[in-house]
Amino acid sequence: MMRSRYFFNFSIIRQNLRQHGWIGILYALGLLLMLPLQMFMGNNTEMERIELDSLFKVGFAGQALLLITCPIVAGLFLTRYLQAKSPSDLWHSLPLRREHLLTANLASGLLLLLLPVWLTAGVSAALGSWSGNRYLFEGADVWNWALVASILTLFLFCFTQFVGIFIGQTILQGVVTCILLVLPVVISQLISLHLSIFLYGYPKQSSVENFVSNLSPFMNLIDLEAASFSRPELGTYLGLSFLFIGLSYLLYRTRDSEQAGQAVAFRYLNPFFKAGVMLCAGLLCGAYFSMEMNRQPGWIIGGYVVGALVGYAAAQMVIRKSWHILSRKSSLEWLLYTALLGLLLYIPASGLTGYEKRVPSAEEISGVYAGSNYQLYTPEDSPEKGMGRTPYTGEQPYSADPDYIEAVRKLHLIVASVQPENSLKSAYNYSQSTRLTLAYKLDNGREMVREYLVPLTGFEPELKAVMETESYKREEYALDWLDKDIEKIRLSTNEKAVVLSSSAEIAEFKEILTQEILSMSYEDQTSNRVNEGGIEVTLAPEETATSSPVKVYYSSSHYYSWKPSYQELARWLEQKGYADKVRVSPEDILSAELMKEDYSAQLSDGNQNDVNKRMELARSQKRAVVTEDKGIITDILARQRYYDYNRSDYLVLLKYKAGYENHVMLTEEDLTPGLRALIPQ
């Protein structure tokens, strides 16, 4: 009799192991199949062993699936007695306190789930030194795998049990558990989309969104193959596991056993359940309408209302377990919830907080950034490092130059005051604008980030003051990359290419390219002239340390443009004999077809940007002309611009001898007398 009052009631634990032991067996077999067995499958004795810095890279997809599903399934089955009336009455009639029942079930689940993890780790460690093993790793890698797998397993199991305290239906418990695990990522992205649509200057990807995304174990597991969990992240999951255990004990005391079979076990949570479902459904529906209807505010608001209606109906049907939900009370309740949620969404996006007009004073700013690459600045230890290094990895974007700070502030002040993207949205030409991220590092350590689509006309003085500074060009064009140890430089256009590998030529090329970029005017940077070619700069292979003693070797590349304004670079390449090996020449062109571009009125809105439709109209009206004259083609190549139907005066179709085609354009000022005489008017 005394043994039954112990927190660890061994009779209950034995019963759970007999009844649900298949979960632990499948978990163990699955992990053994995905890790130790994979080490010996497909081994070739003639091939070198593969060095690993993480055991999660072995059968990763299978490991991730097991780590997610098995703890959740165990949590669902071990809380099944709470969700069905007969088991609930039986278990709660035993001479045991609820703390004893919960402790026994927690202990049972941890035995079922952690023993397979530790068994797999032990087998992997024992087999690591065998000659038939195709992978090379160290004991620290096994320990790290066991630690991460154990903590994730513990977190998912405890979280599922915690959700089971609130929910009275097993299927709904599983659904809610999975939804809540991805909810931080989804809801942060939906709210960011909402704010970016209605709040002027709000960045499309905010730091809050990035932070919240790291809270989802599902998203972290997806990244786990490329980068390990950090110690703070593991500590967070471990702390949350103990928090959920503690809250489960507290809430289980007050849970009414008669609520078994109900959607929500605590009646006072029904309003929050309805509001939460309505909010998520409304945001999802609004996001869908936003994508389908090109961010038209009326459609988005309508989507919010429709989504809220669908969400309310779904929540009511789940709670009542019936389709019969229509009543006057339900209608009034829906209107109340919709009004409150609408107010919740409106206030942050209304500008009442001063967000849209806020520009920090020069005295508050310690550093500033302006450009289009702000999101690429990631720390050395961020998860993105596993996806490849960029010129912005591990770098800080801010410049402390006081003149540059003042130039960015002046641009910010006038853009925030005029709000061109809002005031001109109905007839806005997005091809004649530049998207800029303005970021400030404040003296108090905080960051302030805004993102704008700034027209190239009407803001020339302010844009010129920013874009012609050295600080802007160094960050926007990643000039620090050229200061690194470079292995090779590849210049290319289509199928033509040349590679520079001589250290002397690389040094000269880097110096000239740097000066060309620093000398670019505002007009050079915003020009739509077709580039002469592309420049790929590849770093020398570099050894980088990871959390494992095993080293990873990689080389990284970055791309620059060979712009028509780079006259000094063109002369250097001509002297070296490389220019003709890269540039497109008239001999590469089979023919050029030209037409005057004035067919917008004859095309429907859906076909406005269909260049082939325009060509077909011109041919049908005999207003297109084909030429193979090398002199004419030379003039076109020297003046060609990237095609944009909003800015095009003349459309040109270039057919290459290699078999492909390319559409470019010419403006009125680009025409030579020969071109003007050739094109039908």
XYZ file of C-alpha atoms in Angstrom:
681
model
C 0.000 0.000 0.000
C 2.867 2.374 0.757
C 4.507 1.652 -2.593
C 1.415 2.883 -4.417
C 1.854 6.305 -2.817
C 5.369 6.785 -4.099
C 5.766 9.386 -6.797
C 7.470 6.770 -8.955
C 4.701 4.162 -8.835
C 6.419 1.161 -10.396
C 3.138 -0.644 -11.089
C 1.986 2.193 -13.354
C 5.393 2.441 -14.984
C 5.422 -1.306 -15.705
C 1.899 -1.081 -17.137
C 2.907 1.827 -19.378
C 5.996 -0.015 -20.592
C 3.959 -3.125 -21.407
C 1.235 -1.145 -23.146
C 3.346 1.463 -24.972
C 6.750 -0.210 -25.148
C 6.364 -0.538 -28.928
C 7.043 3.217 -29.198
C 10.456 2.848 -27.545
C 11.259 -0.230 -29.630
C 10.414 1.521 -32.896
C 12.359 4.603 -31.778
C 15.425 2.514 -30.973
C 15.252 0.497 -34.197
C 14.742 3.651 -36.238
C 17.691 5.492 -34.677
C 19.933 2.430 -35.029
C 18.930 2.162 -38.670
C 19.465 5.875 -39.355
C 22.836 6.197 -37.612
C 25.011 3.125 -36.844
C 23.725 1.044 -39.760
C 24.120 3.943 -42.194
C 27.802 4.130 -41.260
C 28.430 0.774 -42.936
C 26.026 0.942 -45.876
C 27.541 1.725 -49.256
C 31.090 1.598 -47.909
C 33.867 1.356 -50.481
C 37.251 0.355 -49.128
C 38.996 2.190 -51.979
C 37.432 5.522 -51.020
C 38.673 7.758 -48.246
C 36.549 7.948 -45.117
C 34.285 10.978 -44.918
C 35.081 13.454 -42.166
C 32.063 14.572 -40.139
C 31.568 17.513 -37.825
C 28.034 16.384 -36.886
C 26.422 12.937 -36.718
C 23.138 14.516 -37.779
C 24.514 14.543 -41.335
C 24.202 10.744 -41.403
C 20.677 9.853 -42.536
C 19.520 13.318 -41.530
C 15.983 13.162 -42.988
C 15.216 9.926 -41.163
C 16.736 11.186 -37.915
C 14.719 14.408 -38.043
C 11.494 12.498 -38.711
C 12.105 10.170 -35.751
C 13.140 12.972 -33.388
C 9.912 14.843 -34.140
C 7.310 12.084 -34.356
C 8.268 9.576 -31.646
C 8.288 12.008 -28.663
C 4.969 13.501 -29.797
C 3.393 10.070 -30.295
C 4.616 8.969 -26.852
C 3.150 12.112 -25.302
C -0.201 11.486 -26.991
C -0.481 7.864 -25.868
C 0.670 8.527 -22.299
C -1.929 11.291 -21.864
C -4.649 9.276 -23.550
C -6.167 8.513 -20.145
C -6.943 12.226 -19.757
C -8.833 12.509 -23.053
C -11.284 9.570 -22.917
C -13.976 9.367 -20.254
C -13.681 5.681 -19.312
C -9.867 5.666 -18.840
C -10.096 9.025 -17.069
C -12.635 7.705 -14.562
C -10.596 4.536 -14.033
C -7.219 6.181 -13.454
C -8.577 8.982 -11.306
C -10.445 6.491 -9.101
C -7.151 4.906 -8.015
C -5.878 5.760 -4.501
C -3.184 8.016 -6.016
C -2.747 11.731 -6.080
C -2.598 13.405 -9.482
C 1.063 14.285 -8.935
C 1.793 10.552 -8.623
C -0.020 9.760 -11.863
C 1.744 12.517 -13.776
C 5.168 11.591 -12.377
C 4.702 7.934 -13.297
C 3.682 8.830 -16.840
C 6.571 11.274 -17.223
C 9.019 8.648 -15.998
C 7.519 6.074 -18.369
C 7.840 8.397 -21.342
C 11.425 9.331 -20.567
C 12.387 5.673 -20.223
C 10.747 4.866 -23.554
C 12.444 7.765 -25.355
C 15.825 8.452 -23.740
C 17.032 4.858 -23.530
C 16.918 4.467 -27.357
C 18.906 7.702 -27.753
C 21.597 6.603 -25.317
C 21.686 3.103 -26.795
C 22.211 4.534 -30.282
C 24.937 6.855 -29.010
C 26.717 3.946 -27.286
C 26.585 1.746 -30.374
C 27.785 4.618 -32.596
C 30.715 5.318 -30.272
C 31.664 1.627 -30.167
C 31.555 1.292 -33.960
C 33.286 4.589 -34.685
C 36.786 3.083 -34.871
C 35.879 0.013 -36.932
C 37.548 -0.158 -40.330
C 34.243 -0.798 -42.106
C 32.843 2.536 -40.934
C 32.640 4.941 -43.892
C 32.663 8.052 -41.648
C 35.366 9.605 -39.509
C 34.284 11.317 -36.277
C 35.392 11.688 -32.683
C 33.921 10.995 -29.266
C 32.917 14.650 -28.860
C 30.667 14.324 -31.916
C 28.854 11.347 -30.364
C 28.422 13.218 -27.102
C 27.089 16.288 -28.919
C 24.609 14.141 -30.886
C 23.369 12.400 -27.735
C 23.010 15.715 -25.897
C 21.055 17.419 -28.687
C 18.835 14.370 -29.352
C 18.114 13.916 -25.638
C 17.176 17.556 -25.059
C 14.975 17.741 -28.170
C 13.282 14.476 -27.229
C 12.692 15.712 -23.691
C 11.333 19.052 -24.918
C 8.908 17.588 -27.466
C 7.600 14.945 -25.044
C 7.108 17.412 -22.165
C 5.491 19.960 -24.471
C 3.054 17.360 -25.833
C 2.088 16.357 -22.298
C 1.680 20.015 -21.341
C -0.689 20.571 -24.276
C -2.575 17.440 -23.216
C -3.429 19.087 -19.887
C -5.345 21.810 -21.767
C -6.901 19.708 -24.517
C -9.550 17.042 -23.983
C -9.284 15.190 -27.317
C -6.276 13.157 -28.438
C -6.492 14.013 -32.139
C -6.925 17.703 -31.366
C -4.011 17.482 -28.924
C -1.747 16.199 -31.684
C -2.926 18.846 -34.125
C -2.537 21.683 -31.594
C 0.912 20.415 -30.567
C 2.194 20.447 -34.148
C 0.624 23.841 -34.831
C 2.135 25.407 -31.709
C 5.587 24.069 -32.597
C 5.601 25.964 -35.898
C 3.389 28.843 -34.750
C 6.251 31.167 -33.678
C 7.654 31.135 -37.206
C 4.338 31.319 -39.060
C 2.723 33.990 -36.895
C 5.851 36.184 -36.908
C 6.019 36.008 -40.711
C 2.311 36.776 -41.076
C 2.507 39.727 -38.698
C 5.638 41.007 -40.452
C 3.804 40.770 -43.779
C 0.856 42.673 -42.298
C 3.094 45.428 -40.932
C 5.171 45.685 -44.116
C 1.966 46.245 -46.119
C 0.312 48.834 -43.879
C 3.233 50.395 -41.957
C 5.449 52.551 -44.156
C 9.127 51.709 -43.860
C 8.697 48.405 -42.033
C 11.364 45.961 -43.299
C 10.173 42.802 -45.037
C 12.337 40.687 -42.737
C 12.715 42.130 -39.256
C 15.135 41.162 -36.492
C 12.153 40.145 -34.348
C 11.074 37.701 -37.050
C 14.585 36.241 -37.210
C 14.676 35.860 -33.422
C 11.248 34.234 -33.205
C 12.111 31.834 -36.030
C 14.842 30.360 -33.844
C 12.243 29.383 -31.239
C 10.664 26.746 -33.469
C 12.239 23.313 -33.010
C 10.835 22.262 -36.381
C 12.759 25.029 -38.161
C 15.876 24.364 -36.097
C 15.749 20.676 -37.000
C 15.596 21.615 -40.680
C 18.814 23.636 -40.230
C 20.435 20.996 -38.034
C 22.157 19.255 -40.933
C 24.039 22.468 -41.742
C 24.691 23.886 -38.284
C 24.521 22.590 -34.720
C 22.458 23.941 -31.878
C 24.346 26.465 -29.809
C 24.714 25.982 -26.070
C 22.264 28.852 -25.295
C 19.668 27.265 -27.600
C 20.054 23.880 -25.904
C 19.822 25.577 -22.514
C 16.637 27.317 -23.626
C 14.998 24.061 -24.715
C 16.072 22.340 -21.507
C 14.724 25.203 -19.404
C 11.433 25.187 -21.325
C 11.133 21.440 -20.743
C 11.350 21.876 -16.974
C 8.978 24.849 -17.184
C 6.374 22.763 -19.014
C 6.784 19.976 -16.438
C 6.224 22.426 -13.586
C 3.206 24.029 -15.247
C 1.760 20.597 -15.974
C 1.827 19.748 -12.263
C 0.145 23.043 -11.349
C -2.581 22.868 -13.994
C -3.289 19.161 -13.581
C -4.392 19.832 -10.011
C -7.251 22.044 -11.217
C -8.205 20.086 -14.348
C -11.739 18.754 -14.128
C -11.717 15.058 -15.037
C -15.233 15.475 -16.432
C -13.779 17.584 -19.262
C -12.396 14.451 -20.929
C -13.612 14.468 -24.528
C -14.082 18.247 -24.645
C -11.966 20.343 -27.002
C -10.618 22.637 -24.283
C -10.361 21.250 -20.767
C -10.561 24.685 -19.084
C -13.730 26.587 -19.954
C -12.186 29.989 -19.273
C -9.739 29.343 -22.132
C -12.487 28.993 -24.756
C -12.459 32.732 -25.640
C -8.682 32.653 -26.094
C -8.977 29.524 -28.232
C -11.565 31.172 -30.473
C -9.605 34.417 -30.722
C -6.361 32.573 -31.496
C -7.936 30.496 -34.269
C -9.620 33.596 -35.704
C -6.375 35.584 -35.670
C -4.360 32.855 -37.390
C -7.073 32.124 -39.962
C -7.538 35.844 -40.660
C -3.821 36.461 -41.156
C -3.489 33.403 -43.405
C -6.439 34.440 -45.550
C -5.173 38.033 -45.706
C -1.717 36.810 -46.766
C -3.283 34.692 -49.514
C -5.305 37.638 -50.828
C -2.182 39.788 -50.612
C -0.243 37.448 -52.897
C -3.106 36.895 -55.346
C -4.256 40.522 -55.565
C -0.889 42.313 -55.566
C -1.155 43.678 -52.020
C -4.338 45.687 -52.618
C -5.422 46.893 -49.135
C -9.141 46.383 -49.762
C -8.682 42.732 -50.688
C -6.343 42.143 -47.741
C -8.810 43.594 -45.232
C -11.558 41.529 -46.834
C -9.325 38.484 -46.430
C -8.924 39.240 -42.733
C -12.716 39.382 -42.307
C -13.353 36.186 -44.275
C -10.569 34.374 -42.423
C -11.918 35.511 -39.069
C -15.372 34.190 -40.009
C -13.986 30.813 -41.095
C -11.767 30.607 -38.008
C -14.635 31.417 -35.661
C -16.867 28.798 -37.276
C -14.133 26.160 -37.066
C -13.392 26.954 -33.399
C -17.077 26.854 -32.496
C -17.584 23.492 -34.214
C -14.568 22.023 -32.411
C -15.730 23.307 -29.027
C -19.373 22.327 -29.448
C -18.609 19.125 -31.395
C -21.498 20.017 -33.666
C -22.251 21.692 -36.987
C -25.130 23.607 -35.444
C -23.400 26.815 -34.421
C -25.581 29.512 -35.966
C -27.343 31.706 -33.442
C -27.826 35.369 -32.637
C -25.367 35.058 -29.770
C -22.728 33.567 -32.083
C -23.147 36.418 -34.566
C -22.716 39.058 -31.873
C -19.756 37.173 -30.420
C -18.097 37.000 -33.848
C -18.591 40.726 -34.370
C -17.061 41.455 -30.957
C -14.041 39.223 -31.532
C -13.564 40.616 -35.057
C -13.670 44.191 -33.781
C -11.160 43.481 -31.003
C -8.780 41.602 -33.322
C -9.155 44.312 -35.963
C -8.186 46.902 -33.391
C -5.233 44.731 -32.374
C -4.008 44.644 -35.977
C -4.815 48.284 -36.718
C -3.020 50.070 -33.893
C 0.553 48.870 -34.640
C 0.098 49.465 -38.387
C -1.672 52.822 -38.150
C 1.361 55.004 -37.613
C -0.124 56.291 -34.350
C 3.024 55.137 -32.571
C 5.161 57.514 -34.650
C 7.004 54.640 -36.307
C 6.707 56.025 -39.849
C 8.055 59.502 -39.039
C 10.732 58.533 -36.519
C 14.286 59.516 -37.542
C 17.014 59.460 -34.868
C 19.038 62.591 -34.235
C 22.713 62.651 -35.170
C 23.663 62.664 -31.477
C 21.916 59.309 -30.938
C 23.676 57.540 -33.812
C 26.980 55.710 -33.456
C 26.869 54.022 -36.872
C 24.740 53.916 -40.009
C 24.104 51.598 -42.941
C 22.380 52.259 -46.279
C 22.114 49.689 -49.033
C 20.379 46.545 -50.257
C 22.415 43.822 -48.518
C 21.573 44.375 -44.859
C 19.982 40.944 -44.401
C 23.192 39.260 -45.588
C 25.176 40.496 -42.596
C 25.213 37.413 -40.369
C 27.461 36.499 -37.421
C 30.207 33.915 -37.830
C 28.323 31.507 -35.546
C 24.888 31.946 -37.135
C 23.045 28.930 -38.617
C 23.368 30.506 -42.073
C 27.118 29.842 -42.066
C 26.423 26.244 -42.983
C 24.848 27.433 -46.237
C 28.068 29.094 -47.423
C 30.126 32.142 -46.588
C 29.369 35.539 -48.122
C 31.340 38.804 -48.074
C 29.010 39.923 -45.285
C 29.442 36.952 -42.935
C 31.041 38.019 -39.674
C 31.220 41.667 -40.756
C 29.488 44.636 -39.184
C 27.620 46.913 -41.631
C 27.799 50.241 -39.820
C 29.913 53.252 -40.736
C 30.790 55.898 -38.159
C 31.634 58.600 -40.755
C 29.729 61.711 -39.541
C 29.261 63.073 -43.082
C 27.795 59.758 -44.214
C 25.520 59.622 -41.170
C 24.191 63.088 -41.978
C 23.659 62.202 -45.662
C 21.659 59.099 -44.724
C 19.631 61.089 -42.169
C 18.719 63.734 -44.774
C 17.596 61.044 -47.200
C 15.590 59.351 -44.434
C 13.939 62.619 -43.386
C 12.673 63.473 -46.851
C 11.563 59.908 -47.672
C 9.702 59.577 -44.351
C 8.075 62.961 -44.945
C 7.007 62.426 -48.589
C 6.374 58.654 -48.364
C 6.649 58.222 -52.151
C 5.812 54.524 -52.189
C 2.485 55.231 -50.483
C 1.509 58.420 -52.282
C 2.376 57.119 -55.761
C 1.420 53.468 -55.309
C -1.447 53.590 -57.809
C 0.826 54.618 -60.684
C 4.201 53.705 -59.308
C 6.915 52.443 -61.641
C 8.902 49.995 -59.548
C 11.550 49.585 -62.257
C 12.616 53.222 -61.829
C 13.366 52.977 -58.131
C 15.885 51.521 -55.736
C 15.100 49.532 -52.598
C 17.177 50.786 -49.690
C 17.529 49.525 -46.160
C 18.459 52.284 -43.714
C 19.832 50.945 -40.429
C 21.126 52.871 -37.426
C 23.276 51.670 -34.558
C 22.198 53.830 -31.639
C 24.254 54.882 -28.656
C 22.059 52.828 -26.328
C 23.057 49.646 -28.197
C 19.744 49.213 -30.010
C 19.256 49.076 -33.775
C 16.675 50.929 -35.839
C 15.921 49.557 -39.313
C 13.703 50.914 -42.073
C 13.222 49.761 -45.664
C 12.037 51.988 -48.526
C 11.436 51.870 -52.258
C 12.848 55.226 -53.333
C 12.155 56.658 -56.840
C 15.262 57.472 -58.857
C 13.654 60.721 -60.009
C 12.739 63.444 -57.551
C 15.233 62.319 -54.908
C 18.464 62.685 -56.922
C 20.294 65.112 -54.579
C 19.685 62.996 -51.471
C 20.372 59.669 -53.208
C 23.487 61.070 -54.860
C 24.854 62.318 -51.524
C 24.529 58.777 -50.122
C 25.397 56.588 -53.101
C 28.522 58.467 -54.163
C 30.222 58.166 -50.759
C 33.003 55.662 -50.169
C 31.244 54.191 -47.127
C 28.184 53.289 -49.201
C 30.198 51.757 -52.045
C 32.418 49.706 -49.762
C 29.435 47.991 -48.164
C 27.102 47.813 -51.168
C 29.756 46.385 -53.508
C 31.619 44.309 -50.893
C 34.990 45.903 -51.543
C 36.500 44.270 -48.450
C 36.168 40.955 -50.300
C 38.813 42.163 -52.765
C 41.279 42.646 -49.893
C 41.257 38.918 -49.103
C 43.512 36.168 -50.450
C 42.068 35.499 -53.914
C 42.720 32.256 -55.762
C 41.290 33.190 -59.180
C 39.134 35.704 -61.040
C 36.788 34.573 -63.814
C 35.337 36.988 -66.368
C 32.467 35.708 -68.475
C 29.592 36.559 -70.808
C 27.280 33.743 -71.808
C 29.520 30.955 -73.153
C 32.695 33.091 -73.355
C 35.048 33.239 -70.368
C 38.619 33.850 -69.279
C 40.274 33.038 -65.938
C 42.988 35.080 -64.214
C 45.148 32.982 -61.897
C 48.477 34.828 -61.921
C 49.041 36.569 -58.581
C 50.463 39.639 -60.361
C 47.456 39.966 -62.687
C 45.033 39.351 -59.817
C 46.677 42.128 -57.783
C 46.471 44.580 -60.701
C 42.893 43.603 -61.497
C 41.776 44.012 -57.860
C 43.306 47.471 -57.629
C 41.708 48.664 -60.880
C 38.283 47.169 -60.039
C 38.336 48.802 -56.604
C 39.106 52.216 -58.094
C 36.439 51.797 -60.766
C 33.786 51.044 -58.140
C 34.877 53.920 -55.908
C 34.804 56.280 -58.907
C 31.250 55.394 -59.984
C 28.834 58.307 -60.124
C 25.185 58.141 -59.133
C 24.279 57.910 -62.819
C 26.674 54.983 -63.340
C 25.119 53.053 -60.456
C 21.521 53.607 -61.573
C 22.132 53.142 -65.299
C 20.283 50.334 -67.056
C 23.032 49.811 -69.635
C 23.812 46.136 -70.255
C 26.974 45.013 -68.463
C 30.022 44.061 -70.489
C 30.301 40.841 -68.473
C 30.368 39.227 -65.070
C 33.283 38.950 -62.655
C 33.519 35.991 -60.267
C 36.109 36.430 -57.506
C 36.998 33.186 -55.707
C 38.892 33.137 -52.428
C 41.753 30.752 -51.827
C 40.690 27.573 -49.952
C 40.402 28.473 -46.325
C 40.401 26.330 -43.210
C 37.686 27.239 -40.759
C 37.211 25.866 -37.265
C 33.963 24.321 -36.147
C 32.696 23.081 -32.822
C 34.178 19.688 -33.682
C 37.922 18.927 -33.807
C 37.340 17.954 -37.447
C 38.071 20.853 -39.821
C 36.000 21.925 -42.810
C 37.650 23.201 -45.992
C 35.769 25.408 -48.413
C 36.255 28.139 -50.984
C 33.852 31.026 -51.496
C 32.993 33.208 -54.463
C 31.421 36.609 -54.957
C 30.174 38.225 -58.148
C 30.779 41.719 -59.493
C 29.596 43.389 -62.693
C 31.819 44.657 -65.487
C 29.912 47.868 -66.114
C 30.225 49.950 -69.312
C 31.549 52.842 -67.193
C 34.672 50.850 -66.212
C 36.863 52.400 -68.895
C 40.192 51.849 -67.121
C 39.362 48.187 -66.537
C 38.414 47.811 -70.204
C 41.753 49.300 -71.317
C 43.663 46.940 -69.002
C 41.810 43.909 -70.356
C 42.413 45.069 -73.924
C 46.142 45.436 -73.227
C 46.256 41.925 -71.807
C 44.276 40.538 -74.740
C 41.398 39.374 -72.531
C 38.664 41.806 -73.587
C 37.881 40.162 -76.933
C 37.780 36.747 -75.233
C 34.948 37.917 -72.988
C 32.966 40.638 -74.712
C 30.066 39.857 -77.016
C 31.129 40.853 -80.527
C 29.067 41.414 -83.688
C 30.437 38.100 -84.969
C 28.615 36.328 -82.131
C 25.266 37.725 -83.313
C 23.315 36.044 -86.098
C 20.748 38.834 -86.526
C 18.983 41.708 -84.773
C 15.246 42.389 -85.040
C 14.152 45.955 -84.183
C 10.766 47.574 -83.620
C 9.348 50.794 -82.202
C 7.876 50.153 -78.733
C 4.368 51.674 -78.682
C 2.017 48.736 -78.178
C 0.951 49.209 -74.541
C -2.498 50.492 -75.537
C -3.088 47.411 -77.699
C -2.303 44.896 -74.949
C -4.415 43.814 -71.995
C -3.145 44.408 -68.473
C -2.142 40.761 -68.147
C 0.039 40.940 -71.285
C 1.727 44.300 -70.659
C 5.075 42.718 -69.761
C 4.895 39.945 -72.398
C 7.679 40.870 -74.788
C 6.733 38.136 -77.260
C 3.224 39.585 -77.639
C 4.755 42.930 -78.530
C 7.014 41.334 -81.115
C 4.072 39.462 -82.660
C 2.051 42.669 -82.964
C 4.945 44.492 -84.635
C 5.479 41.646 -87.117
C 1.790 41.450 -87.956
C 1.765 45.195 -88.705
C 5.057 44.968 -90.632
C 6.741 47.378 -88.218
C 9.638 45.081 -87.291
C 12.832 44.868 -89.269
C 15.575 42.212 -89.220
C 19.180 43.092 -89.976
C 22.443 41.175 -90.184
C 24.537 44.274 -90.823
C 27.571 44.087 -88.508
C 27.857 47.865 -88.302
C 24.260 48.202 -87.100
C 24.755 45.313 -84.655
C 27.924 47.021 -83.361
C 25.914 50.182 -82.636
C 23.269 48.136 -80.815
C 25.809 46.312 -78.644
C 27.458 49.616 -77.710
C 24.162 51.184 -76.611
C 21.943 48.284 -75.486
C 20.004 48.496 -72.235
C 18.210 45.895 -70.119
C 14.660 45.519 -71.350
C 11.927 47.244 -69.352
C 8.565 47.758 -71.043
C 7.937 50.830 -68.855
C 11.026 52.647 -70.129
C 11.555 51.203 -73.612
C 11.350 53.309 -76.780
C 12.672 50.587 -79.084
C 12.720 46.822 -78.603
C 15.532 44.676 -80.006
C 15.683 40.879 -80.325
C 19.273 39.614 -80.621
C 19.715 36.103 -82.001
C 23.076 34.543 -81.177
C 24.929 32.027 -83.305
C 25.137 29.790 -80.228
C 21.368 29.242 -80.518
C 19.863 31.476 -77.835
C 18.051 34.823 -77.934
C 18.042 37.962 -75.800
C 15.709 40.948 -75.643
C 17.248 44.367 -75.032
C 16.043 47.911 -75.565
C 17.177 51.273 -76.885
C 15.979 54.730 -75.906
C 15.451 57.674 -78.221
C 18.860 59.175 -77.391
C 20.600 55.872 -78.150
C 19.673 55.895 -81.826
C 22.359 56.618 -84.385
C 21.310 57.991 -87.794
C 21.719 54.496 -89.252
C 19.453 52.926 -86.614
C 16.852 55.677 -86.937
C 16.694 55.234 -90.693
C 16.350 51.462 -90.370
C 13.510 51.195 -87.831
C 9.962 51.526 -89.293
C 8.035 54.333 -87.589
